[in-house]
């Protein structure tokens, strides 16, 4: 299936199976704002829990907080967001469409990358089993040429953005002859900076109301609470503070479903360390976060690191964990070495000391910070789009199946009475009453059992439990596994353990070791 078709399918499947709806759809929706439906809310919660358990519960030296969305407006002056949280925008004079200038250039590079992928596929076919991808991409002249071109372009883009040389960003767009993707026009305006923060007001009367921003990241709620948490939690460096919560950005271009939203959720962790140790902690968190992703079994080839050329004003090293979305490799998570920038800024703007007294060193210092920051909605899209497959079965029929990692699936099991009579529904209800203490389970009695299996496959339910006439005799049921479609006859009393084994967080997170 072409990537674009696959992405369209992801969006329509998310709607059809109660995962994601357009916000205020009856009023024709709101651009780049989405609602999570009955299954989506569960999947999102499970992803959040999986992150929280891995970061907070499993690490003695990391604690979680839940800071307010509204923050004192000086926070955003101190953090640099008022002055520097902007994206370079460019308008097309003919189509009147607005774009992010850096994204236009990056998309151009992604097209060259596609050419590399094509060369690799061709060579794979030609050489068969003897094909060595690594060797091929590091020696093939054409691939090297493409790669060099990408590197030169991205380097120049990074440097121009770093120097705020927006005229050069425009020059680059013109030199590469980049056209409006929708209309093909190359009639561009100059590149301008656009601040992404949403403003609002706090207070009842117009005269006394205070101008506020909706937070564009959750991180600052952690920085301003650094000392409170350190003291009340008696935390010793190195230690981390984690939080999940909503963030808001007035994105210039937001056309990729829940990949880029104007209201979204982040899962962030700030790890406070001794100055000078940032390199080793950067490597540590890079490796650790990648292990977390890989533990979900979504394909090792679907991830890669992308080290930043252009560093944000606060960082001395940064990398992205990129995931292969239906529209190509894109940032899923950022890992940043933020130095002591934020704490120092807050010290300066608040005139409060935000230092740590290190008993071992018998000295006070401003800690350095290592940050891991992942978008919950982006993670949702990664999980959901990777899980959705059309599988051709042995009999030639095609089944649509949502192979969500069982630990994340919204519903763990559907209980299906074979027929709606002979006492089978009552037994199914008893099974549900028993299992619902531990898992989300649902009852389904409509249609033939085969159709019910398909419905649950498409909804992502890992197990179906069928109650039939033999159940009346021997208290056994059939349990069917979504991914293999394998069916087993088991005792009702064993169901809990069978399901638990496959959906238990421990079983999954242990893969990080
Ligand atoms: P991008 O380059 O894609 O705009 P970013 O580098 O600005 O992202 P960060 O500020 O590092 O992103 O935010 C951390 C994480 O938050 C990102 O890796 C991403 O998963 C998520 N995120 C950022 N912006 C959005 C958005 N508009 N919608 C959904 N998720 C987002």
XYZ file of N, CA and C and ligand atoms in Angstrom, residues 85 87 100 102 106 196 216-217 249 251 254 257-268 308 314 320-321 331-336 371 373-379, ligand 1:
154
model
N 10.798 31.513 21.013
C 10.049 30.298 20.675
C 9.233 30.541 19.409
N 8.964 29.793 14.940
C 9.353 29.004 13.774
C 9.468 29.938 12.581
N 6.183 26.177 7.020
C 7.401 26.355 7.811
C 8.556 26.229 6.842
N 11.731 25.802 7.302
C 12.669 24.694 7.567
C 12.068 23.356 7.146
N 13.441 20.451 4.737
C 13.579 19.073 5.239
C 12.798 18.084 4.367
N 5.080 30.875 18.684
C 4.093 29.792 18.731
C 3.250 29.751 20.000
N 3.796 26.155 26.509
C 4.136 25.466 25.260
C 4.959 24.199 25.505
N 5.336 23.956 26.762
C 6.037 22.716 27.132
C 5.821 22.513 28.618
N 0.722 24.816 21.307
C 1.570 25.569 20.369
C 0.740 25.956 19.156
N 0.940 26.045 16.046
C 1.775 25.539 14.949
C 1.381 26.192 13.626
N -0.122 22.442 10.453
C -0.492 21.274 11.250
C -1.430 20.424 10.414
N -2.532 15.017 11.012
C -3.350 14.300 11.996
C -2.784 14.588 13.384
N -2.623 13.589 14.238
C -2.176 13.878 15.601
C -0.654 13.980 15.707
N 0.053 13.985 14.589
C 1.512 14.158 14.643
C 1.851 15.571 15.108
N 1.173 16.557 14.576
C 1.438 17.943 14.959
C 0.120 18.619 15.300
N -0.109 18.804 16.583
C -1.383 19.362 17.033
C -1.150 20.725 17.685
N -2.242 21.451 17.880
C -2.098 22.741 18.558
C -2.282 22.565 20.071
N -3.010 21.526 20.451
C -3.106 21.150 21.864
C -2.662 19.699 21.943
N -1.627 19.423 22.711
C -1.121 18.053 22.752
C -0.598 17.742 24.147
N -0.117 16.525 24.310
C 0.345 16.136 25.644
C 1.803 15.695 25.570
N 2.566 16.117 26.560
C 3.977 15.720 26.600
C 4.247 14.833 27.807
N 5.279 14.019 27.694
C 5.760 13.233 28.839
C 7.243 13.589 28.952
N 7.553 14.351 29.986
C 8.916 14.873 30.077
C 9.570 14.496 31.397
N 21.364 16.592 16.486
C 21.061 17.940 15.982
C 22.294 18.679 15.502
N 19.424 26.617 24.646
C 19.715 26.125 25.987
C 20.565 24.850 25.998
N 17.341 13.391 18.479
C 15.941 12.962 18.414
C 15.915 11.455 18.240
N 14.930 10.825 18.840
C 14.629 9.448 18.452
C 13.561 9.587 17.379
N 10.653 12.974 14.012
C 10.925 13.021 15.453
C 9.761 12.485 16.282
N 10.122 11.599 17.223
C 9.144 11.085 18.164
C 9.472 11.587 19.570
N 10.770 11.634 19.862
C 11.206 12.037 21.203
C 12.493 12.843 21.093
N 12.646 13.817 21.976
C 13.883 14.602 21.990
C 14.650 14.337 23.275
N 15.970 14.236 23.171
C 16.813 14.091 24.359
C 17.815 15.241 24.319
N 17.763 16.083 25.339
C 18.548 17.316 25.298
C 19.405 17.465 26.541
N 17.348 16.225 29.673
C 15.893 16.152 29.488
C 15.526 15.059 28.500
N 12.047 14.125 26.371
C 10.749 14.744 26.112
C 10.065 14.046 24.940
N 8.937 13.421 25.243
C 8.238 12.679 24.187
C 6.793 13.137 24.116
N 6.270 13.246 22.908
C 4.875 13.615 22.722
C 4.002 12.375 22.858
N 3.040 12.445 23.765
C 2.163 11.287 23.985
C 1.327 11.011 22.733
N 0.857 12.071 22.098
C 0.018 11.880 20.907
C 0.839 11.303 19.757
N 2.094 11.760 19.655
C 2.965 11.230 18.601
C 3.271 9.766 18.846
N 3.431 9.424 20.123
C 3.687 8.023 20.475
C 2.440 7.197 20.133
P 9.055 19.491 15.957
O 10.460 19.716 15.464
O 8.391 18.269 15.383
O 8.202 20.719 15.942
P 10.065 20.022 18.539
O 11.515 19.721 18.345
O 9.599 21.406 18.570
O 9.202 19.156 17.503
P 10.104 19.536 21.334
O 9.914 20.945 21.699
O 11.439 18.904 21.526
O 9.599 19.295 19.842
O 8.992 18.683 22.073
C 9.203 17.368 22.530
C 8.236 16.392 21.939
O 6.901 16.873 22.004
C 8.468 16.114 20.451
O 9.455 15.142 20.277
C 7.109 15.632 19.996
O 6.955 14.254 20.262
C 6.157 16.400 20.883
N 5.557 17.529 20.162
C 6.105 18.748 19.930
N 5.254 19.528 19.249
C 4.137 18.795 19.042
C 2.891 19.052 18.411
N 2.616 20.230 17.863
N 1.966 18.060 18.382
C 2.220 16.868 18.943
N 3.370 16.571 19.559
C 4.329 17.515 19.626
